[in-house]
Amino acid sequence: MLKIEGLTVEVPGFVLRDVNLEIAKGEFFAIMGPTGSGKSLLVEAITGLLPSNMLDFEGSIWRNGKEITHLPPNRRNIGILYQDVALFPHMTVEQNISYGLRYCKGNGANAQKRFQFFVKRFDLGHILHRYPARISGGERQRVALARVLVLDPDVVLLDEPISGLDPLFQGDIRRLLRQLHSELGITFVMVSHDFEEVMYLAQKGAVIHQGQVVQQAQIDEIFNRPASTFVARFVGAKNVFKVRFENGLAYIGSTSVRIADACLVPDFDHIVIRPEKIVPVLDMPDIRTGLENMFWGKVLEMSYCNFSVHLKIQKDETIFRAVWPEIYVRKMGLHVGKKVGFAFNKADVSTFREAK
Amino acid sequence: MKVGTRMARRGSNTLFFAGLLGLSLPVLFLIFFPLGRLVTAPTFEDLVHAIREADVQAALLRSLLTALGAALVSLVFGTPLAYLLSRRDFPGKKLVEGLIDLPIMIPHPVIGIAILGLATRDTVFGRILEWMGIQVMGTYAGIVAVLTFVGLPFFLNTAKAAFESVPERLEHVSMGLGAGSLSTFFRVTLPLSWRGIVLGMVMCTARAISEFGAVIVVAYHPMLAPVLIYERFTAYGLKYSQPVAVWLIVISVILFVAMRFLSRPVRQW
């Protein structure tokens, strides 16, 4: 559906280097990366919005087997929804939604049908004659989405579609996107740094760092099996340790960690454990069952956040980070300096070899 | 905070603003007093008598039309340049921007001389103008040319700011929705920036209608209002030139109020 081959784009002060992505029809794909990693430049390259005078452009972009690298943005049939929605402020909701219809090939009756369908689907009938400044943030987002979808694009790019919204509307739009994806089979490519959003919506994704794709995989794999220290830290897997592997055990200093065979990567030199996978060892035998790595440590730091407690636990010279429900912490009477038992499953340890 | 401290602070604030006002008075005096004196000096009869004169009517009309002509030329040829400067970076952009502001800085008779110099038969441009049957010396074409020269920087800078105030993101969205560059300009950029463009025309007209130095070099005749005022001042004195000057001020004010009214921000959104 959408294929990017060897894309290298150089703009003053930044290079997007050798990007290769393949996004299947009907897929919900996430492009993740910190601010300044090159996500927006990649989006601009895909949509054809890069000013041709200020860049060094190599590689190719394909849509449905047709090369679109040199096509102007208006002939790519790729819709884009920006974080700030960018509705035309001088046009009513109706004029905004129907803006692109006059450029659509095919008969007008179909366009009208699609217009009616999305107005009804997004419940916009009662605000058609209002201007964008007179509608709510959630409505604006729906209007912007309808404006793109009414044109029946092959791919819809979502540039941080939810993070700018009032938290009140975030859940609604997230659900709407998910429903649209499952109902209409639209190919979405979403740029985001919100993990919750990515986990909820996307099936596959890529992480970009300093203009390069550093991991491209299923979303679960990126989150649970990061391929580098950067990806691990970026996706919130805070326990990243340099290790040596001896006799079937990984050693972080003197602490030995068991790892499931399925998680072993050839010649790995780092292990990763997500903080959510580390559990407190309570006085409950069923909780302990199956946890092959169990340690005692001392609580170094505790911070409360959304009914969870983020802990730093020191075991010898190693500091583990864990996120535990507040209720467990209260029950255990934890405080800084207290000794605590913690454990994790060997299948929850992932490994990677850091590129030189 | 103690009441005494608060009162002391309030007293110091009052003193500060009183100082600002005191220092502003000479500036306000300099602007309003001569103009106020000028406007109130002629009697009502003097004004009526002046406006009934055919020469005065013709000169005022000429000033108005040539200034509007300069604004129109600026609109047609300045708008693309203003848009280009607001949206694109290119080598030498700073130089172009500097050149645009040059007419503001150089003495205006020099502008007249420069235009005349370009239009002589010795230059290629002059020969092209001659081939086209266009004369610069003592013609409306010449007057509009110098007025455009002096007014263009005001139009360009205002129009450029108006274009810059339209988020480029909206143009990108428009293109993503299938519109080409031209369509995007007329459907998105222009509707969101036209008030600034009209304001640019007002600025350009304002500058052009008051021009004297460049005009007198290129065309003493057909006579514009500032030239007529100058002629009457040198030939007959202050009293005889004042009524014409008042009418020029009145026309300018009416014109600018009307254009400002047209370009007022009536936001439906």
XYZ file of C-alpha atoms in Angstrom:
625
model
C 0.000 0.000 0.000
C 2.546 2.603 1.148
C 6.191 1.829 0.650
C 9.157 4.041 1.369
C 12.476 2.938 -0.059
C 15.843 4.366 0.944
C 14.426 7.794 1.681
C 17.144 10.288 2.524
C 16.163 13.908 2.952
C 18.587 16.616 3.926
C 17.409 19.976 5.165
C 19.593 22.599 6.840
C 20.770 21.137 10.139
C 19.046 17.756 9.818
C 19.185 14.554 7.782
C 16.506 11.906 7.506
C 18.648 8.931 6.563
C 17.797 5.831 4.560
C 14.234 5.325 5.775
C 12.599 2.099 4.633
C 8.994 1.440 5.634
C 6.340 -0.872 4.321
C 2.768 -0.299 5.417
C 0.116 -2.779 4.311
C -3.388 -1.876 3.154
C -5.754 -1.463 6.077
C -2.945 -1.341 8.628
C -2.778 1.097 11.537
C 0.899 2.030 11.614
C 2.566 4.242 14.221
C 5.674 6.341 13.658
C 7.169 7.120 17.052
C 10.084 9.240 18.137
C 11.031 12.081 20.424
C 10.729 15.729 19.409
C 13.239 16.566 16.689
C 13.728 12.956 15.622
C 12.496 13.581 12.073
C 8.874 12.408 12.308
C 7.434 15.618 10.902
C 9.993 15.709 8.097
C 9.035 12.147 7.179
C 5.349 13.123 7.133
C 6.147 16.103 4.917
C 8.100 13.871 2.568
C 5.221 11.384 2.345
C 2.671 14.123 1.672
C 4.951 15.930 -0.797
C 5.018 19.166 1.181
C 8.779 19.543 1.420
C 9.966 22.671 -0.321
C 12.029 21.373 -3.207
C 14.561 24.229 -3.081
C 15.945 23.448 0.368
C 16.531 19.751 0.321
C 18.609 16.960 -0.917
C 16.138 14.211 -1.713
C 16.931 10.573 -2.458
C 14.872 7.386 -2.467
C 11.334 6.708 -3.511
C 7.793 6.635 -2.170
C 5.219 4.233 -3.575
C 1.461 4.077 -3.122
C -0.445 1.038 -4.381
C 2.542 0.075 -6.520
C 2.695 3.502 -8.182
C 5.619 5.801 -7.563
C 4.497 9.123 -6.116
C 7.902 10.517 -5.127
C 7.695 13.479 -7.451
C 3.943 14.032 -7.482
C 2.668 17.297 -5.971
C 0.701 16.938 -2.706
C -2.653 17.452 -4.394
C -2.143 14.401 -6.621
C -0.984 11.877 -4.019
C -4.385 10.930 -2.591
C -2.906 10.939 0.899
C -4.997 12.698 3.517
C -3.462 14.354 6.531
C -4.931 15.259 9.901
C -2.801 17.608 11.972
C -2.661 17.879 15.734
C -4.093 21.420 15.571
C -6.721 20.171 13.043
C -6.144 23.289 10.891
C -9.747 23.899 9.883
C -10.215 26.846 7.551
C -11.434 29.548 9.944
C -13.252 31.543 7.267
C -15.388 28.604 6.171
C -18.332 26.918 7.850
C -18.162 23.293 8.927
C -20.028 22.338 5.746
C -17.612 24.275 3.537
C -14.670 22.761 5.369
C -15.874 19.198 4.882
C -16.733 19.690 1.216
C -13.558 21.708 0.481
C -11.773 18.986 -1.464
C -14.786 17.483 -3.223
C -14.458 19.721 -6.278
C -11.015 18.227 -6.946
C -12.303 14.651 -6.644
C -12.416 12.535 -9.742
C -15.564 10.537 -10.357
C -19.209 11.456 -10.153
C -20.637 14.026 -7.807
C -23.372 11.704 -6.526
C -20.767 9.472 -4.863
C -19.101 12.476 -3.294
C -22.449 13.672 -1.961
C -23.133 10.201 -0.547
C -19.784 10.184 1.237
C -20.425 13.693 2.536
C -23.795 12.634 3.963
C -22.324 9.417 5.358
C -19.563 11.132 7.334
C -21.775 13.984 8.516
C -24.129 11.367 9.941
C -21.369 9.049 11.164
C -19.618 11.864 13.045
C -22.869 13.489 14.196
C -22.090 16.857 12.609
C -25.525 17.647 11.125
C -26.398 20.238 13.776
C -23.199 22.277 13.368
C -22.873 22.349 9.569
C -23.471 26.113 9.386
C -21.210 27.068 12.257
C -17.674 28.382 11.970
C -14.798 26.376 13.527
C -14.331 28.932 16.317
C -17.877 28.216 17.467
C -17.550 24.468 17.953
C -15.874 22.320 20.603
C -12.414 20.751 20.362
C -13.863 17.266 19.848
C -16.197 18.529 17.119
C -13.299 20.261 15.383
C -11.366 17.017 15.382
C -14.343 15.168 13.884
C -14.836 17.852 11.213
C -11.157 17.654 10.252
C -11.399 13.873 10.069
C -14.562 14.039 7.951
C -12.880 16.588 5.641
C -10.114 14.081 4.940
C -12.177 10.887 4.808
C -14.854 12.292 2.510
C -12.212 12.287 -0.257
C -11.701 8.541 0.124
C -7.885 8.762 0.411
C -5.687 5.679 0.055
C -3.767 6.560 3.218
C -4.584 8.900 6.094
C -1.659 10.415 7.996
C -2.470 11.383 11.569
C 0.041 13.851 12.997
C -0.310 13.534 16.786
C -4.095 13.470 16.407
C -5.023 13.208 20.063
C -2.295 14.696 22.229
C -3.373 18.308 21.626
C -6.957 17.637 22.617
C -8.724 18.394 25.865
C -8.482 15.170 27.940
C -12.281 15.172 27.943
C -12.370 14.419 24.193
C -9.266 12.246 23.899
C -11.063 9.001 24.695
C -13.877 9.772 22.219
C -11.523 10.456 19.321
C -9.380 7.445 20.166
C -12.455 5.195 20.116
C -13.689 6.831 16.910
C -10.377 6.202 15.143
C -10.375 2.608 16.248
C -13.950 2.086 15.087
C -13.245 3.726 11.728
C -10.244 1.528 11.245
C -12.144 -1.664 11.948
C -15.336 -0.635 10.098
C -13.886 0.946 6.964
C -10.462 -0.678 6.742
C -8.750 2.668 6.220
C -4.940 2.655 6.186
C -3.806 4.968 8.953
C -0.247 6.143 9.554
C -0.054 7.872 12.906
C 2.788 10.012 14.212
C 2.812 9.987 17.979
C 4.874 9.965 21.123
C 1.945 8.969 23.321
C 2.470 5.287 24.199
C -1.044 4.793 25.470
C -2.436 6.084 22.177
C -0.073 3.900 20.149
C -0.805 0.765 22.199
C -4.565 1.355 21.851
C -4.628 2.056 18.134
C -1.664 0.725 16.210
C -0.722 -2.780 15.155
C 2.700 -2.064 13.745
C 5.105 0.780 14.117
C 8.550 2.238 13.729
C 10.729 4.223 16.094
C 12.779 7.074 14.642
C 15.855 8.475 16.318
C 18.063 11.220 14.886
C 16.573 10.772 11.445
C 16.922 6.997 11.292
C 14.455 4.168 11.799
C 15.911 2.247 14.738
C 13.201 -0.392 15.087
C 10.266 -1.453 12.968
C 8.031 -4.223 14.288
C 4.672 -5.153 15.814
C 3.755 -2.658 18.551
C 3.846 -5.364 21.279
C 7.333 -6.288 20.214
C 8.596 -2.707 20.252
C 7.253 -2.219 23.768
C 8.299 -5.576 25.181
C 11.377 -6.372 23.106
C 13.087 -3.053 22.367
C 16.085 -3.405 20.079
C 18.353 -0.768 21.618
C 18.914 1.282 24.747
C 17.332 4.268 23.053
C 14.144 2.401 22.080
C 13.947 0.804 25.530
C 14.155 4.138 27.304
C 11.872 5.805 24.749
C 9.090 3.241 25.248
C 9.418 3.481 29.009
C 11.286 0.224 29.648
C 13.441 1.842 32.270
C 15.416 -1.184 33.413
C 18.159 -1.429 30.805
C 21.309 -3.173 31.982
C 24.586 -4.018 30.349
C 25.228 -7.691 31.121
C 27.623 -10.576 30.595
C 26.167 -13.981 29.781
C 27.685 -16.996 31.499
C 26.374 -20.505 32.102
C 22.857 -19.638 30.981
C 22.601 -16.628 33.288
C 22.938 -12.903 32.585
C 25.030 -11.061 35.153
C 24.406 -7.443 36.085
C 27.522 -7.073 38.201
C 27.054 -9.825 40.761
C 23.285 -10.160 40.281
C 22.310 -13.074 38.090
C 19.147 -12.990 36.005
C 17.402 -15.946 34.360
C 16.198 -15.393 30.815
C 13.770 -17.547 28.803
C 15.440 -19.247 25.830
C 12.941 -17.636 23.478
C 14.145 -14.198 24.541
C 17.799 -14.754 23.794
C 19.258 -12.741 20.946
C 22.615 -13.912 19.533
C 25.589 -12.189 21.208
C 23.343 -9.951 23.302
C 25.018 -7.570 25.726
C 21.996 -5.790 27.245
C 18.807 -6.889 28.974
C 15.568 -4.950 29.402
C 12.784 -5.405 31.943
C 9.727 -3.155 31.894
C 9.015 -1.630 35.332
C 5.422 -2.887 35.114
C 6.699 -6.482 34.905
C 8.480 -6.282 38.251
C 6.093 -7.261 41.035
C 6.342 -6.991 44.804
C 6.827 -10.254 46.616
C 3.848 -10.310 48.895
C 3.000 -12.881 51.467
C 0.820 -14.609 48.904
C 2.193 -17.872 47.460
C 0.096 -17.726 44.250
C 1.684 -14.390 43.292
C 5.141 -15.905 43.597
C 4.349 -18.851 41.319
C 6.283 -18.805 38.066
C 8.508 -15.863 38.940
C 11.975 -17.167 38.285
C 13.876 -14.029 39.247
C 13.332 -13.039 42.867
C 15.476 -10.590 44.827
C 15.653 -8.542 47.980
C 16.507 -4.862 47.788
C 16.224 -1.553 49.582
C 13.736 1.150 48.588
C 15.743 4.179 47.436
C 13.012 6.447 46.139
C 9.215 6.499 45.916
C 7.030 8.858 43.870
C 3.265 8.764 43.563
C 1.590 9.152 40.176
C -2.018 8.297 39.166
C -2.651 5.780 41.974
C 0.652 4.078 41.186
C 3.966 4.322 42.939
C 7.199 4.580 40.975
C 9.980 2.966 42.961
C 13.720 2.725 42.729
C 14.959 -0.401 44.475
C 18.627 -1.044 45.040
C 19.918 -4.604 44.871
C 23.674 -4.585 45.508
C 25.083 -2.088 43.012
C 22.060 -2.350 40.666
C 19.002 -0.104 40.760
C 15.725 -1.578 39.522
C 12.717 0.576 38.694
C 9.226 -0.721 39.341
C 5.675 0.624 39.125
C 3.338 -0.814 41.728
C -0.271 -0.106 42.605
C -0.558 2.254 45.533
C -2.707 -0.244 47.405
C 0.144 -2.838 47.469
C 2.601 -0.223 48.673
C 0.276 0.790 51.512
C -0.389 -2.828 52.444
C 3.339 -3.530 52.587
C 3.962 -0.352 54.601
C 6.774 0.582 52.229
C 8.957 3.579 52.852
C 12.349 4.770 51.697
C 15.078 2.620 53.233
C 12.844 -0.409 53.841
C 13.892 -3.839 52.626
C 11.531 -5.274 50.022
C 11.194 -8.426 47.960
C 10.610 -8.105 44.205
C 10.455 -10.501 41.323
C 9.938 -10.890 37.574
C 9.352 -13.640 35.109
C 12.236 -14.855 32.959
C 9.981 -14.505 29.911
C 9.664 -10.796 30.663
C 13.376 -10.194 30.215
C 14.289 -9.149 26.697
C 17.751 -8.931 25.239
C 19.516 -6.991 22.532
C 22.963 -6.317 21.203
C 23.748 -2.630 21.173
C 24.954 -1.469 17.772
C 28.431 0.021 17.863
C 1.329 44.837 52.527
C 1.009 47.824 54.802
C -1.384 50.590 53.759
C 1.443 53.145 53.847
C 3.683 51.067 51.560
C 0.817 50.501 49.107
C 0.054 54.217 48.948
C 3.723 55.032 48.435
C 3.900 52.539 45.537
C 0.711 53.945 43.989
C 2.153 57.465 44.318
C 5.374 56.405 42.569
C 3.349 54.783 39.725
C 1.326 57.968 39.258
C 4.506 60.006 39.134
C 6.007 57.642 36.549
C 2.979 57.882 34.236
C 2.783 61.644 34.735
C 6.420 61.805 33.613
C 5.649 59.717 30.508
C 2.738 61.987 29.633
C 4.851 65.091 30.177
C 7.537 63.823 27.799
C 4.899 62.800 25.207
C 3.318 66.240 25.056
C 5.921 67.847 22.749
C 5.397 65.038 20.208
C 1.623 65.360 20.334
C 1.996 69.139 20.084
C 4.243 68.771 17.047
C 1.687 66.601 15.236
C -1.589 68.178 16.220
C -0.839 71.882 16.610
C 0.422 72.713 13.080
C -2.299 70.521 11.515
C -4.974 71.989 13.788
C -3.751 75.491 12.989
C -3.722 74.678 9.259
C -7.233 73.226 9.262
C -8.732 76.074 11.276
C -6.844 78.915 9.572
C -8.964 79.296 6.392
C -12.531 80.548 6.795
C -15.466 78.506 5.517
C -15.813 80.960 2.617
C -12.127 80.472 1.712
C -12.656 76.715 1.581
C -15.813 76.976 -0.548
C -14.122 79.424 -2.862
C -11.081 77.156 -3.250
C -13.035 74.002 -4.047
C -15.034 75.842 -6.717
C -11.852 76.545 -8.640
C -11.409 74.208 -11.614
C -7.620 74.025 -11.082
C -8.046 72.904 -7.485
C -10.681 70.316 -8.369
C -8.525 68.921 -11.185
C -5.378 68.798 -9.034
C -7.150 67.054 -6.154
C -8.756 64.550 -8.524
C -5.420 63.912 -10.215
C -3.730 63.338 -6.863
C -6.434 60.951 -5.796
C -6.499 58.971 -9.039
C -2.743 58.736 -9.505
C -2.287 57.657 -5.865
C -4.972 55.001 -6.346
C -3.293 54.039 -9.621
C -0.014 53.534 -7.756
C -1.829 51.427 -5.156
C -3.390 49.350 -7.932
C -0.046 48.793 -9.659
C 1.404 47.801 -6.276
C -1.500 45.396 -5.754
C -1.088 43.687 -9.128
C 2.698 43.427 -9.163
C 3.510 43.699 -5.469
C 1.182 40.952 -4.221
C 3.074 38.084 -5.913
C 6.393 39.425 -4.581
C 4.996 39.896 -1.072
C 3.655 36.326 -1.122
C 6.932 34.951 -2.436
C 8.894 36.755 0.282
C 6.534 35.516 2.984
C 6.672 31.870 1.921
C 10.039 31.099 0.386
C 13.653 31.377 1.377
C 16.061 31.897 -1.481
C 19.601 33.143 -1.922
C 19.657 36.930 -1.858
C 16.296 37.248 -0.089
C 17.710 39.671 2.476
C 19.139 41.777 -0.335
C 15.752 41.899 -2.083
C 14.086 42.905 1.195
C 16.706 45.620 1.682
C 16.188 46.923 -1.857
C 12.444 47.088 -1.292
C 12.967 49.431 1.684
C 15.408 51.625 -0.204
C 12.795 54.121 -1.530
C 11.894 54.951 2.089
C 15.440 56.085 2.772
C 16.642 57.908 -0.334
C 15.716 61.580 -0.972
C 12.621 61.746 -3.120
C 13.873 64.109 -5.822
C 16.562 61.456 -6.385
C 13.787 58.946 -7.096
C 12.351 61.276 -9.742
C 15.771 61.749 -11.309
C 16.407 57.984 -11.264
C 13.112 57.245 -13.019
C 13.734 59.909 -15.603
C 17.280 58.610 -16.121
C 15.976 55.104 -16.770
C 13.400 56.311 -19.274
C 15.818 58.162 -21.564
C 16.585 56.906 -25.062
C 20.085 55.977 -23.909
C 18.785 52.951 -22.045
C 17.237 49.745 -23.384
C 14.278 50.234 -21.068
C 13.805 53.773 -22.372
C 13.846 52.549 -25.976
C 11.291 49.849 -25.130
C 9.043 52.508 -23.550
C 9.457 54.706 -26.602
C 8.609 51.757 -28.898
C 5.478 51.196 -26.807
C 4.618 54.873 -27.080
C 4.961 55.499 -23.347
C 6.456 58.794 -22.195
C 7.520 59.421 -18.630
C 8.330 63.144 -18.507
C 5.218 65.218 -17.817
C 2.754 62.341 -18.144
C 0.412 60.354 -15.892
C 2.495 57.273 -16.598
C 5.522 59.050 -15.154
C 3.592 60.273 -12.135
C 2.154 56.823 -11.394
C 5.644 55.339 -11.830
C 7.226 57.591 -9.176
C 4.243 57.278 -6.845
C 4.447 53.494 -7.121
C 8.165 53.718 -6.421
C 7.639 55.630 -3.174
C 4.493 53.754 -2.093
C 5.496 50.198 -2.961
C 7.612 49.523 0.171
C 4.605 50.324 2.354
C 2.381 47.993 0.357
C 4.932 45.179 0.198
C 5.779 45.205 3.888
C 2.122 45.297 4.966
C 1.025 42.623 2.476
C 3.976 40.405 3.437
C 2.994 40.659 7.102
C -0.599 39.805 6.139
C 0.529 36.668 4.291
C 2.798 35.677 7.154
C -0.154 35.859 9.513
C -1.863 33.042 7.571
C -0.537 29.731 8.943
C 1.312 27.827 6.228
C -0.287 24.724 7.724
C -3.659 25.776 6.246
C -2.132 25.905 2.777
C -0.612 22.461 3.291
C -3.999 21.118 4.344
C -5.592 22.657 1.277
C -3.047 20.993 -0.999
C -3.490 17.706 0.843
C -7.211 17.994 0.084
C -6.478 18.155 -3.633
C -6.187 21.888 -4.327
C -3.301 23.182 -6.412
C -1.149 26.146 -5.406
C -3.230 28.724 -7.303
C -6.511 27.380 -5.982
C -5.071 27.319 -2.460
C -3.996 30.942 -2.809
C -7.413 32.135 -3.920
C -9.507 29.926 -1.614
C -7.436 30.006 1.573
C -4.591 32.510 1.625
C -6.287 35.497 0.041
C -9.577 35.324 1.997
C -7.552 35.229 5.218
C -5.155 38.018 4.287
C -7.160 40.456 2.132
C -7.719 42.900 4.975
C -3.970 43.250 5.378
C -3.631 43.712 1.629
C -6.256 46.481 1.646
C -4.384 48.048 4.557
C -1.226 47.875 2.425
C -3.091 49.728 -0.331
C -4.176 52.358 2.183
C -0.566 52.822 3.290
C 0.614 52.999 -0.309
C -2.101 55.522 -1.250
C -1.293 57.578 1.844
C 2.348 57.744 0.900
C 1.626 58.440 -2.767
C -0.986 61.173 -2.244
C 1.452 63.172 -0.144
C 4.426 62.834 -2.503
C 5.956 66.053 -3.775
C 9.738 65.745 -4.238
C 9.741 62.942 -6.820
C 6.648 64.198 -8.631
C 7.943 67.703 -9.231
C 11.014 66.299 -11.016
C 8.988 64.025 -13.303
C 5.888 66.131 -13.903
C 5.226 69.709 -12.852
C 2.263 69.368 -15.174
C -0.245 67.731 -15.108
C -0.297 69.355 -11.696
C -1.006 67.302 -8.575
C -2.389 68.845 -5.398
C 0.954 68.996 -3.507
C 2.544 70.766 -6.498
C -0.399 73.184 -6.698
C -0.089 73.925 -2.973
C 3.619 74.569 -3.424
C 3.012 76.781 -6.442
C 0.392 78.865 -4.641
C 2.604 79.125 -1.552
C 5.605 80.388 -3.510
C 3.572 82.662 -5.797
C 0.889 84.027 -3.448
C 1.840 83.090 0.108
C 0.597 80.983 2.994
C -3.000 82.180 3.108
C -3.665 81.284 -0.516
C -2.198 77.774 -0.253
C -3.898 76.794 3.014
C -7.444 76.071 1.692
C -6.092 73.655 -0.942
C -3.983 71.957 1.708
C -7.079 71.548 3.915
C -9.021 69.976 1.043
C -6.166 67.557 0.414
C -6.220 66.598 4.083
C -10.031 66.189 4.022
C -9.919 63.953 0.932
C -7.100 61.880 2.393
C -8.968 61.406 5.666
C -12.212 60.441 3.870
C -10.340 57.992 1.664
C -8.491 56.353 4.525
C -11.515 56.133 6.767
C -13.451 54.505 3.914
C -10.703 51.984 3.194
C -10.204 51.249 6.877
C -13.955 50.708 7.158
C -13.870 48.282 4.247
C -10.983 46.340 5.743
C -12.274 46.299 9.311
C -12.207 42.866 10.863
C -15.812 41.670 10.677
C -15.305 38.204 12.099
C -18.045 35.720 11.462
C -15.828 33.028 12.854
